[in-house]
C-alpha positions as protocol buffer text, in pm:
chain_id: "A"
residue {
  index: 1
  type: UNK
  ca { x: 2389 y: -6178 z: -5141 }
}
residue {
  index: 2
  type: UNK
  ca { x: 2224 y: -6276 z: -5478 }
}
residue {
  index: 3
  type: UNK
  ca { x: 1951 y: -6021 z: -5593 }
}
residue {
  index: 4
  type: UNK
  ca { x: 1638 y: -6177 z: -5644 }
}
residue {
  index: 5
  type: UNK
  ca { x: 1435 y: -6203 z: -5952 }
}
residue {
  index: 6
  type: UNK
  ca { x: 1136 y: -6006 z: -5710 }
}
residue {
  index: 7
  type: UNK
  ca { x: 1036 y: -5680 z: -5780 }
}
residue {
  index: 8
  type: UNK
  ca { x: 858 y: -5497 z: -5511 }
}
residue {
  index: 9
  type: UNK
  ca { x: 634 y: -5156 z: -5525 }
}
residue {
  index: 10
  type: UNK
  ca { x: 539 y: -5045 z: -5139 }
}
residue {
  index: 11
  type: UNK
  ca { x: 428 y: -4721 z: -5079 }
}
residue {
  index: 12
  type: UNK
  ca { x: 243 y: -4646 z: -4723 }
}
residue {
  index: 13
  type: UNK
  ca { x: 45 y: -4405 z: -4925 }
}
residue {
  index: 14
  type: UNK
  ca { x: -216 y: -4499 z: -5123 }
}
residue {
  index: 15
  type: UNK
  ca { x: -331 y: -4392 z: -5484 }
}
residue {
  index: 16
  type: UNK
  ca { x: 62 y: -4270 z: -5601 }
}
residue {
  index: 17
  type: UNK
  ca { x: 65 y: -4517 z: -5902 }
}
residue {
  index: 18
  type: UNK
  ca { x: 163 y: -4842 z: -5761 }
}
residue {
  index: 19
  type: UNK
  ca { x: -24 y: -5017 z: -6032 }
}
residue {
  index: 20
  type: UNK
  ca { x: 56 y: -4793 z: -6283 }
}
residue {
  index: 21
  type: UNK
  ca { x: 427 y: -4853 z: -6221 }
}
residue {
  index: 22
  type: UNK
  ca { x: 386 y: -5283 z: -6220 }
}
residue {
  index: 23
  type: UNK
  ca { x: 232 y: -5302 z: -6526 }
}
residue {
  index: 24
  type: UNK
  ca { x: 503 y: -5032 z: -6664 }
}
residue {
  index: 25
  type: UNK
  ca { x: 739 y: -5253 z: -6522 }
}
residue {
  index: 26
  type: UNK
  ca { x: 597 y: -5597 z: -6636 }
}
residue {
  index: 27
  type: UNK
  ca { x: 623 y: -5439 z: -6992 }
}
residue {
  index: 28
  type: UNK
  ca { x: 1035 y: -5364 z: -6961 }
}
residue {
  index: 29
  type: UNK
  ca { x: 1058 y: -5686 z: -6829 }
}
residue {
  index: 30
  type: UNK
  ca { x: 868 y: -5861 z: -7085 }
}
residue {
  index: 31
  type: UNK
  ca { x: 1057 y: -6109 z: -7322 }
}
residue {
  index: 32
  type: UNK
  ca { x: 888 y: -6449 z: -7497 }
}
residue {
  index: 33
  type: UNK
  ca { x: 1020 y: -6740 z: -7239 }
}
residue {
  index: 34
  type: UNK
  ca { x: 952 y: -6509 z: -6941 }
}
residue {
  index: 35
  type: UNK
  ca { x: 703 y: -6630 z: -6728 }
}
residue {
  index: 36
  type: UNK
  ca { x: 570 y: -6244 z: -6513 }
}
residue {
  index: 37
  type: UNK
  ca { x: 382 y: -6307 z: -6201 }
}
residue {
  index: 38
  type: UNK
  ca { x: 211 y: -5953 z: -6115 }
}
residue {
  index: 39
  type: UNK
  ca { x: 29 y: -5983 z: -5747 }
}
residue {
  index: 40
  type: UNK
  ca { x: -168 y: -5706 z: -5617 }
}
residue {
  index: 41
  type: UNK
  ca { x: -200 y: -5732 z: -5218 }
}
residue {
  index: 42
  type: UNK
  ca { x: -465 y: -5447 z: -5144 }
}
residue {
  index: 43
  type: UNK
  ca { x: -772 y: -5486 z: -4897 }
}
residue {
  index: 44
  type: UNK
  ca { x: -947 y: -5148 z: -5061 }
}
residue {
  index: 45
  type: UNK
  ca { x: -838 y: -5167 z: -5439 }
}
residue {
  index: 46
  type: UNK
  ca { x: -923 y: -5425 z: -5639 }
}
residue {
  index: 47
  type: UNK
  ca { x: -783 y: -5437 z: -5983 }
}
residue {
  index: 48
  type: UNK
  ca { x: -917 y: -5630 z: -6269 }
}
residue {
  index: 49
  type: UNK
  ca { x: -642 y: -5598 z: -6538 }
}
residue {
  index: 50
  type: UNK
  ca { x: -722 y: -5856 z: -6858 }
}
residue {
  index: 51
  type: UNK
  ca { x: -398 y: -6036 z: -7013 }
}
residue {
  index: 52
  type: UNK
  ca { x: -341 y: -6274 z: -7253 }
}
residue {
  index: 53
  type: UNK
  ca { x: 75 y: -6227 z: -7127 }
}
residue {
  index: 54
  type: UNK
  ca { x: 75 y: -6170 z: -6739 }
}
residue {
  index: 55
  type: UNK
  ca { x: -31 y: -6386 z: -6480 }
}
residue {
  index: 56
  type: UNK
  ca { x: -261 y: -6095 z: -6281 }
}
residue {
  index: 57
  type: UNK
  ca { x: -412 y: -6189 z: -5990 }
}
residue {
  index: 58
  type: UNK
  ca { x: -521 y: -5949 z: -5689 }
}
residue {
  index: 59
  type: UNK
  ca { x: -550 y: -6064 z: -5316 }
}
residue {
  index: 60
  type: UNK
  ca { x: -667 y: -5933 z: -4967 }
}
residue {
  index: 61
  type: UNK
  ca { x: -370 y: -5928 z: -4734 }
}
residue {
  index: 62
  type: UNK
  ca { x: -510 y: -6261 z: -4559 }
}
residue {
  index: 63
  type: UNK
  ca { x: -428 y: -6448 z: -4842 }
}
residue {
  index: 64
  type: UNK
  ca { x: -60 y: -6289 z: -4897 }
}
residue {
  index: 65
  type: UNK
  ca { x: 137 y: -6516 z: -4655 }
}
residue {
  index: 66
  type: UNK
  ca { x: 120 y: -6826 z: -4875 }
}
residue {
  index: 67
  type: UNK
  ca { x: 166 y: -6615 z: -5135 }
}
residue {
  index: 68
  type: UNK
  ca { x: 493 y: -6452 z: -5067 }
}
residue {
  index: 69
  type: UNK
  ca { x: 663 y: -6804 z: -4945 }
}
residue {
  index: 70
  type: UNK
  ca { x: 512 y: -6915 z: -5352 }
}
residue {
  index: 71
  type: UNK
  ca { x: 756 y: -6586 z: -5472 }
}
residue {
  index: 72
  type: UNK
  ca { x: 994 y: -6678 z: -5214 }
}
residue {
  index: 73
  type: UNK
  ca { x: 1031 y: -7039 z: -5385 }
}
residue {
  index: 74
  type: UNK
  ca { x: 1059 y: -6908 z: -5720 }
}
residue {
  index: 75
  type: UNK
  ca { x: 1369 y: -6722 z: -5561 }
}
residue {
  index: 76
  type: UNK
  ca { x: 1518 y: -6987 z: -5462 }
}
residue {
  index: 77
  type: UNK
  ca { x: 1512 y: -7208 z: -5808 }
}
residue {
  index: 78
  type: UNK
  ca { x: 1738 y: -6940 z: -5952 }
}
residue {
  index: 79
  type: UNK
  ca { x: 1464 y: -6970 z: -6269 }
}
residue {
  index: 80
  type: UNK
  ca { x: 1544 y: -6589 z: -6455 }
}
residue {
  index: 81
  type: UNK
  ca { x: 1245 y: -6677 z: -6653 }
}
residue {
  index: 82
  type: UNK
  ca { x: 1008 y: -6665 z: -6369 }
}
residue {
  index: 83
  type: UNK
  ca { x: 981 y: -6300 z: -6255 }
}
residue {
  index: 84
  type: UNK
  ca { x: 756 y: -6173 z: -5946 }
}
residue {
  index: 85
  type: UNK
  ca { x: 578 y: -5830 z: -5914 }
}
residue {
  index: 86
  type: UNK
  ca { x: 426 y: -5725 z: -5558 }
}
residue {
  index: 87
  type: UNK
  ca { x: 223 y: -5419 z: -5573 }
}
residue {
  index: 88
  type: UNK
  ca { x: 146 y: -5369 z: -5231 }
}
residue {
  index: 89
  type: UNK
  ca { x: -203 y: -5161 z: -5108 }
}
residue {
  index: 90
  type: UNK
  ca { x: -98 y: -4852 z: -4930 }
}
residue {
  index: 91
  type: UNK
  ca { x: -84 y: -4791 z: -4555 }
}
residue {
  index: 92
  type: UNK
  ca { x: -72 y: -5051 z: -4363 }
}
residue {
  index: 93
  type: UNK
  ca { x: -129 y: -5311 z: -4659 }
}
residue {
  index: 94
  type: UNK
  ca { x: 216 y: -5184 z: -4737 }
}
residue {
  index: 95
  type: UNK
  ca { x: 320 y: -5240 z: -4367 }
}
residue {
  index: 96
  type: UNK
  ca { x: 209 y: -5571 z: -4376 }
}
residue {
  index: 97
  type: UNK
  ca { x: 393 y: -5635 z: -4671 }
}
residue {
  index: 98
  type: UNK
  ca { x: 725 y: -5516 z: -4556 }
}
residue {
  index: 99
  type: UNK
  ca { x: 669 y: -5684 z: -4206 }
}
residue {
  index: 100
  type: UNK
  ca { x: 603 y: -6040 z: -4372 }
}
residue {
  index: 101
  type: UNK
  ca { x: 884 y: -6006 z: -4567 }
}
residue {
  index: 102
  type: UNK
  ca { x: 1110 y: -5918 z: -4275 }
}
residue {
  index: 103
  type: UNK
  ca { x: 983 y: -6217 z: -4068 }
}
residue {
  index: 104
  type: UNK
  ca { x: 1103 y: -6473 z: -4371 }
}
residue {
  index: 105
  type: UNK
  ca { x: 1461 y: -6305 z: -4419 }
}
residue {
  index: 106
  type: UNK
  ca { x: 1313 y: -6209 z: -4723 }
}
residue {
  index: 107
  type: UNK
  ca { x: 1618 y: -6008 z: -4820 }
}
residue {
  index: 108
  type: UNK
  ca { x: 1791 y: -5880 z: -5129 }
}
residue {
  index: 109
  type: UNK
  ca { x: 1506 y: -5728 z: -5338 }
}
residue {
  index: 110
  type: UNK
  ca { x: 1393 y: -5470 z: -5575 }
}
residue {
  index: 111
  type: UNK
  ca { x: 1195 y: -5214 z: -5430 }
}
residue {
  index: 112
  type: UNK
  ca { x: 1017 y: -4961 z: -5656 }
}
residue {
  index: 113
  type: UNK
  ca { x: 871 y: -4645 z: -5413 }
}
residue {
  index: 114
  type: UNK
  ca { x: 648 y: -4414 z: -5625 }
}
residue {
  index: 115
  type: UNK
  ca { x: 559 y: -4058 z: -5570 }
}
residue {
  index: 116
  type: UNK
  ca { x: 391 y: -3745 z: -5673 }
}
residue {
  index: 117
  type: UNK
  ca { x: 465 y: -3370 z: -5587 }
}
residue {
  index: 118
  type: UNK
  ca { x: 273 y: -3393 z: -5311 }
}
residue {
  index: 119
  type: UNK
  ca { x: 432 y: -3317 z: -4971 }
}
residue {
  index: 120
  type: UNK
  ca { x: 210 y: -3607 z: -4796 }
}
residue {
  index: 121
  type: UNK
  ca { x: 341 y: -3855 z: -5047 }
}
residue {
  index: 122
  type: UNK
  ca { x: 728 y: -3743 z: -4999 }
}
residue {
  index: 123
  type: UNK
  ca { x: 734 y: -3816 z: -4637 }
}
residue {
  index: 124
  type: UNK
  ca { x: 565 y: -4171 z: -4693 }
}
residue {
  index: 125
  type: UNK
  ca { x: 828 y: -4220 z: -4906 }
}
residue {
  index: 126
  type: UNK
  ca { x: 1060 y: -4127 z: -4655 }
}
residue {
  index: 127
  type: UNK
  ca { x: 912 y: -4384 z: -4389 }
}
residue {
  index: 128
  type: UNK
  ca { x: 828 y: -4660 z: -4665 }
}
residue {
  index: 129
  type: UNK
  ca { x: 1226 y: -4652 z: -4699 }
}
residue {
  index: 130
  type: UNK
  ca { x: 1338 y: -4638 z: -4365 }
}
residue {
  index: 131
  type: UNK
  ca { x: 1078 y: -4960 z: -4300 }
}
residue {
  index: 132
  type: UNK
  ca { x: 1287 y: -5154 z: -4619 }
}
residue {
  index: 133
  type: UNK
  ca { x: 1638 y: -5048 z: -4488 }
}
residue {
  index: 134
  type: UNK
  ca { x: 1553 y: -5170 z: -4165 }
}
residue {
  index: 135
  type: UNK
  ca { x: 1539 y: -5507 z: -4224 }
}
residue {
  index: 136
  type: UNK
  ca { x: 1650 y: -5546 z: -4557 }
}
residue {
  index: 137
  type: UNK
  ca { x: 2036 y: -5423 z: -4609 }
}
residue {
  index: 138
  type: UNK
  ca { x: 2084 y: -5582 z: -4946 }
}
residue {
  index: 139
  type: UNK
  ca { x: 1773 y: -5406 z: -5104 }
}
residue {
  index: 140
  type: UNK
  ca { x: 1791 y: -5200 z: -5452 }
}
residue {
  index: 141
  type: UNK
  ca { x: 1572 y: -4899 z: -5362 }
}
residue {
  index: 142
  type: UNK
  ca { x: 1452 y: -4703 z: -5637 }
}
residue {
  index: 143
  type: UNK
  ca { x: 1226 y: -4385 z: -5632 }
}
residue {
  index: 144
  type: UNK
  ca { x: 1007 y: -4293 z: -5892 }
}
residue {
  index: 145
  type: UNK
  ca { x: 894 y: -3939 z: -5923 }
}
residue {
  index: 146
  type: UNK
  ca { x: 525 y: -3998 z: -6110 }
}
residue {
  index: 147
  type: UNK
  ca { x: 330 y: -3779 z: -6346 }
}
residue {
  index: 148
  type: UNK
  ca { x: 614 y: -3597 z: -6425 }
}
residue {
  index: 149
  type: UNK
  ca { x: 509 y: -3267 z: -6627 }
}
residue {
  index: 150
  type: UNK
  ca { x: 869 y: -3278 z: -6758 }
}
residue {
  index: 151
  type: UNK
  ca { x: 1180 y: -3494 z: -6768 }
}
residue {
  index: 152
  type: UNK
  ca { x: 1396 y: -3164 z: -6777 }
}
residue {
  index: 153
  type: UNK
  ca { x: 1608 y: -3192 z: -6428 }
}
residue {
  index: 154
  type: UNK
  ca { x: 1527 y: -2769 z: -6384 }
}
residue {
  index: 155
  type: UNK
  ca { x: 1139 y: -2854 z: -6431 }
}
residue {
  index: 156
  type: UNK
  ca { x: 1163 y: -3197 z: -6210 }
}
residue {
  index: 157
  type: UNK
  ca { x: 1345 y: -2960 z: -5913 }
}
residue {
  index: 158
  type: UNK
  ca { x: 1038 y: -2687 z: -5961 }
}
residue {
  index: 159
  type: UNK
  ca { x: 772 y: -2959 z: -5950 }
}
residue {
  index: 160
  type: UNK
  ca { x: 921 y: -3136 z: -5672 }
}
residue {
  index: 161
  type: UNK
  ca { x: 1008 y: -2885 z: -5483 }
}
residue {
  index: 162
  type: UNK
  ca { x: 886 y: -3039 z: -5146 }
}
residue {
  index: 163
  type: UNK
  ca { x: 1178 y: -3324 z: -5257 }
}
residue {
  index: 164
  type: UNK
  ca { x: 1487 y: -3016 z: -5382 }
}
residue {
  index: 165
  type: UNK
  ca { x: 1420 y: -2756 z: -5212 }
}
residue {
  index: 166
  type: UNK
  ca { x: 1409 y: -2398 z: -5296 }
}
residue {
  index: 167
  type: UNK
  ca { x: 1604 y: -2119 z: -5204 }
}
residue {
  index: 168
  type: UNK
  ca { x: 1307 y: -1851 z: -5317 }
}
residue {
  index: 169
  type: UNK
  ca { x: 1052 y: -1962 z: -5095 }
}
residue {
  index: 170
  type: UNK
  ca { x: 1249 y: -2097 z: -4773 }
}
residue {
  index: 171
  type: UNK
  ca { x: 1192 y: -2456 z: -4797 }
}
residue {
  index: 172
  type: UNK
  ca { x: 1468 y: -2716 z: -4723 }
}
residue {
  index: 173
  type: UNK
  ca { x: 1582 y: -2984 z: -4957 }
}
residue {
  index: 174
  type: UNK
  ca { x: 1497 y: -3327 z: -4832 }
}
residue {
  index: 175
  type: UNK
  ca { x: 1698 y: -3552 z: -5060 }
}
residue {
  index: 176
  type: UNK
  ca { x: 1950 y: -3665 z: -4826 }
}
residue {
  index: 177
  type: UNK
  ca { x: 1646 y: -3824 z: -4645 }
}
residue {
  index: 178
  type: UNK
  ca { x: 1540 y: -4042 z: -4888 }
}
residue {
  index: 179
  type: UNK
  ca { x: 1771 y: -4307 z: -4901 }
}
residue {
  index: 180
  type: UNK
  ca { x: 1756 y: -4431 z: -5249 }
}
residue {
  index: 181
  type: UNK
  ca { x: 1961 y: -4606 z: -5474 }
}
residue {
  index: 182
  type: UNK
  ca { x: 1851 y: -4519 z: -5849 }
}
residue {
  index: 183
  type: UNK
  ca { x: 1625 y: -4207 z: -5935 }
}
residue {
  index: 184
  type: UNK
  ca { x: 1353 y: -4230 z: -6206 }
}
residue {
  index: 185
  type: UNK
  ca { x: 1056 y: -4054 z: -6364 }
}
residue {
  index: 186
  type: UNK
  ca { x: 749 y: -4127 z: -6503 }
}
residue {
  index: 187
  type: UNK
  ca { x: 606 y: -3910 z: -6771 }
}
residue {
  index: 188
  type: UNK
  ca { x: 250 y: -3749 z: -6651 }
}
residue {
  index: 189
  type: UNK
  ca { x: -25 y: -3939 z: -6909 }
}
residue {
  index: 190
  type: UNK
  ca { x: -345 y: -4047 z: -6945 }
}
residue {
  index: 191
  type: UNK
  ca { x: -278 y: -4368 z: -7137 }
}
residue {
  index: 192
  type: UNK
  ca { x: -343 y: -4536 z: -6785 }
}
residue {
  index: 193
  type: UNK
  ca { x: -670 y: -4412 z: -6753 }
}
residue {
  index: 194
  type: UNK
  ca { x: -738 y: -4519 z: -7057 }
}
residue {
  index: 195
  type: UNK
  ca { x: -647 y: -4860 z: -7021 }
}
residue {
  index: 196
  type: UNK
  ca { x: -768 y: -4873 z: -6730 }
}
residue {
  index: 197
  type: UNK
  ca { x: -1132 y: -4797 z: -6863 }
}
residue {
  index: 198
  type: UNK
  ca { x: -1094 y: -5075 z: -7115 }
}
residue {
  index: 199
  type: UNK
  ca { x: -947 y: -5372 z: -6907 }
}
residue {
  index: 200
  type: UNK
  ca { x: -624 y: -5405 z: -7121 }
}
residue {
  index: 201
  type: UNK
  ca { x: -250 y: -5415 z: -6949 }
}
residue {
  index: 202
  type: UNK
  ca { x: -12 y: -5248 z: -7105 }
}
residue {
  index: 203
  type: UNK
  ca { x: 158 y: -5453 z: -7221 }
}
residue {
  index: 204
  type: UNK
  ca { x: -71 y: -5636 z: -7435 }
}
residue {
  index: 205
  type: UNK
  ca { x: -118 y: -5300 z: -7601 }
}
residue {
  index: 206
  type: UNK
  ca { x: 224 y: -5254 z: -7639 }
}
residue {
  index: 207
  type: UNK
  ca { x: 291 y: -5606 z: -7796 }
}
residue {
  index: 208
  type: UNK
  ca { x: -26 y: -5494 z: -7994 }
}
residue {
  index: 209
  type: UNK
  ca { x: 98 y: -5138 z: -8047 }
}
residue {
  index: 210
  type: UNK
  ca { x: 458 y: -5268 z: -8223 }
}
residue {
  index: 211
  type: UNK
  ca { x: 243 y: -5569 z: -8470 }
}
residue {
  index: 212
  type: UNK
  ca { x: 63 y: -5226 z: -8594 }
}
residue {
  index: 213
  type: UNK
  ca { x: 292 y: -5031 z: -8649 }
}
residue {
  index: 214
  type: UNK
  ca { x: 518 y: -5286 z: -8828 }
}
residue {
  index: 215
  type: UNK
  ca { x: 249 y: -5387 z: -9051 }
}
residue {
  index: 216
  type: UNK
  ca { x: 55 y: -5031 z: -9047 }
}
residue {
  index: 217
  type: UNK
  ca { x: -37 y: -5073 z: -9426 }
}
residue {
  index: 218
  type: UNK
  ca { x: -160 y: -5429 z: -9419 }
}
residue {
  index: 219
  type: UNK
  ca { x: -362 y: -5319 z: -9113 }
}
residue {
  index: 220
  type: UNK
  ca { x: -510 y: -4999 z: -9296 }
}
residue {
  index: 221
  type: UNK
  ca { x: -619 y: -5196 z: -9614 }
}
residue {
  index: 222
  type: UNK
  ca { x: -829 y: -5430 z: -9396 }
}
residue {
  index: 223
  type: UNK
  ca { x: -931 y: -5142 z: -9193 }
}
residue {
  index: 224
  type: UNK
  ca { x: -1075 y: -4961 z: -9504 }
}
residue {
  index: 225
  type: UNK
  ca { x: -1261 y: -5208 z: -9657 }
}
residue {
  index: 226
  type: UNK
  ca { x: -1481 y: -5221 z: -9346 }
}
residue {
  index: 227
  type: UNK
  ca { x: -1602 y: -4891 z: -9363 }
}
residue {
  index: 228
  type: UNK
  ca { x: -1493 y: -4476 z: -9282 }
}
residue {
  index: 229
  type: UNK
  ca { x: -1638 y: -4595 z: -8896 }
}
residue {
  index: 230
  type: UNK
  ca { x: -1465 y: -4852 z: -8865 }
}
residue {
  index: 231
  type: UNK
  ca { x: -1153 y: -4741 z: -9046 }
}
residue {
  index: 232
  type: UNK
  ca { x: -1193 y: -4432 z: -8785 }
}
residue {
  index: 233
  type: UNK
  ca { x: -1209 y: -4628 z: -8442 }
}
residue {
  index: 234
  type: UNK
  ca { x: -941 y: -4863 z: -8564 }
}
residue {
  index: 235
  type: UNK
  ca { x: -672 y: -4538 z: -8642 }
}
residue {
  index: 236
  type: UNK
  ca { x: -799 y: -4385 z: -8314 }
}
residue {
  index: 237
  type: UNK
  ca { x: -641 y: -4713 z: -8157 }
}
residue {
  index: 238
  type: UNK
  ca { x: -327 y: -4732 z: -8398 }
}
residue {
  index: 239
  type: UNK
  ca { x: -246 y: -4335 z: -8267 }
}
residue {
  index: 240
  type: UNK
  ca { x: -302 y: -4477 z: -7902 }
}
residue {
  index: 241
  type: UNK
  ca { x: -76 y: -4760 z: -7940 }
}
residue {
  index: 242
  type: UNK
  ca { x: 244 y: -4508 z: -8100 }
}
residue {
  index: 243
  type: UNK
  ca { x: 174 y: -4295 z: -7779 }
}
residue {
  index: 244
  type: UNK
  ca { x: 217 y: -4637 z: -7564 }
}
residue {
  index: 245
  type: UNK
  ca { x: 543 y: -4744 z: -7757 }
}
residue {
  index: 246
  type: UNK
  ca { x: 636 y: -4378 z: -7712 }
}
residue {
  index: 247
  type: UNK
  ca { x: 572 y: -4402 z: -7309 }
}
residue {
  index: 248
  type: UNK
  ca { x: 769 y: -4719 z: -7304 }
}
residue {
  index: 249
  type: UNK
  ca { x: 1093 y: -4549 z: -7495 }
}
residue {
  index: 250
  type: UNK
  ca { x: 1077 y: -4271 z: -7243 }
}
residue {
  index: 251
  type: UNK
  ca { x: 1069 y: -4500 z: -6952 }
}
residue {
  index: 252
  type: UNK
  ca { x: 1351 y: -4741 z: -7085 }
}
residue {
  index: 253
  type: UNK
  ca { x: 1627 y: -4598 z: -6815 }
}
residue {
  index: 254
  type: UNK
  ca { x: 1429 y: -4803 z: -6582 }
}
residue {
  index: 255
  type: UNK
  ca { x: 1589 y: -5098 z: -6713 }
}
residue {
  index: 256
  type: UNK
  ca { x: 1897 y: -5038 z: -6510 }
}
residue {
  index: 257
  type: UNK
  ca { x: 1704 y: -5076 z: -6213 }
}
residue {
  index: 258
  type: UNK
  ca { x: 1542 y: -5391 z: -6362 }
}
residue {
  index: 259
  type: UNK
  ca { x: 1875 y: -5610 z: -6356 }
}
residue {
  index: 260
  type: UNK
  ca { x: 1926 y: -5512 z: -5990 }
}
C-alpha cells in the first residue's frame, strides 16, 4: 500500500496541542513548490491562523465529508507537492474523523497522536490508537509527548510517568499499550502562545525568522534609523524569531515521520 501524502492529528481529547503540532508540522514540511493544505475540523475551537504560505481554513464537522473526499483526491493524483493536514477537534470530532475515514477505505496514512503528562490524556491516546488500527492496518502512528520540560530520556520517563512507569511509587508502565510506530517530543514553550496572540503561523515567522537572521545587519541599520522604540520592538521580534528557528532544529527528528 502506497503511503499517502495526508497527515492526520486525532486525539479524542481535547486541548493536547493538536494545532500546535500542524502548524509545527506544516513548517518541516514546508519547501517553495509545495502546495500545504492545513484543515481544522472542530465544532468548539475555531482557529484563525493568518498566512501568506498555508492554505488555513477551519470547518464544523458538517462540512468535513466533502472535505476529506477533496484530500482523498489529492491522494490519488500522486501530486508530492500537494500535502494535506487534518487537525481533528477532540472527542467525538475526532471520532467522527476516524469513522469517515474508515467508511471511504481511507487507508495508509500518517497519524500524529499528541499528549501531555496527564493520565486522562494517556488513555485517550490509548483509545485514539486502537480506533486508527482498527480500520486502518497500513497507518504510520506516531506519538508525540508535548510540552516536554526536557528531551533527556531519564527526565521524559519522570515526567511521563503515567506512560513508563515507576518502580518507587507502584505504578505500571503502559507502553506496550500504546501501539505506536515512531516516538517524538515536543519541547514545552510559549512561542505558541505567542503566536497565537498575534495571528501569525509559524511558519511565516520562521521563513521570517531565517531572512533576519541572514541579513541581521542590514535589518539593524534600518531598524536604527527609526528610532531606540522602534529599534527596541523590532530586536524584541529578531530574539523571538532565533527562539522559533531554535524550536524548529529541536523538532527536526520529526522529519522521519514526515516521509512515512
Amino acid at each position: 500500500m502506497k503511503k499517502t501524502n495526508t497527515h492526520i492529528i486525532p486525539q479524542t481529547k481535547g486541548g493536547v496541542g493538536k494545532t500546535v503540532l500542524s502548524m509545527i508540522l506544516a513548517t518541516l514540511l514546508y519547501e517553495k513548490d509545495k502546495t500545504i493544505n492545513v484543515y481544522e475540523i472542530d465544532d468548539n475551537n475555531n482557529s484563525n491562523i493568518k498566512s501568506n504560505i498555508l492554505n488555513f481554513k477551519s470547518i464544523e464537522i458538517k462540512e468535513s465529508e466533502e472535505l476529506l473526499d477533496e484530500v482523498y483526491f489529492d491522494s490519488f493524483s500522486e501530486d508530492e507537492n500537494i500535502i494535506n493536514l487534518v487537525d481533528c477537534g477532540g472527542g467525538n470530532d475526532t471520532k467522527s474523523i476516524l469513522n469517515k475515514l474508515s467508511q471511504n477505505d481511507m487507508v495508509g496514512n500518517n497519524y500524529y497522536v499528541p499528549i501531555f503528562d496527564d493520565i486522562d490524556h494517556i488513555n485517550n491516546a490509548i483509545d485514539t490508537i486502537k480506533l486508527i488500527r482498527g480500520f486502518d492496518k497500513d497507518a504510520n502512528v506516531n506519538l508525540i509527548f508535548n510540552r516536554c520540560f526536557s528531551t533527556e530520556q531519564k527526565d521524559i520517563e519522570a515526567q511521563f510517568i503515567g506512560v513508563f512507569g515507576s518502580e518507587e511509587y507502584e505504578i505500571e508502565s503502559r507502553v506496550k499499550e500504546l501501539d505506536y510506530d515512531n516516538i517524538f517530543f515536543i519541547p514545552n514553550t510559549n512561542i505558541f502562545s505567542i503566536l497565537k496572540a498575534k495571528n501569525i503561523s509559524l511558519l511565516d515567522t520562521y521563513l521570517h525568522a531565517i531572512d533576519l537572521v541572514a541579513n541581521k545587519h542590514e535589518y539593524q541599520k534600518k531598524w536604527q534609523q527609526e528610532g531606540k522604540e522602534s529599534f527596541s520592538k523590532k530586536m524584541k521580534m529578531f530574539r523571538l524569531g532565533k527562539r522559533v528557528i531554535e524550536l524548529i532544529e529541536d523538532v527536526a527528528p520529526l522529519k522521519k515521520a514526515l516521509k512515512g
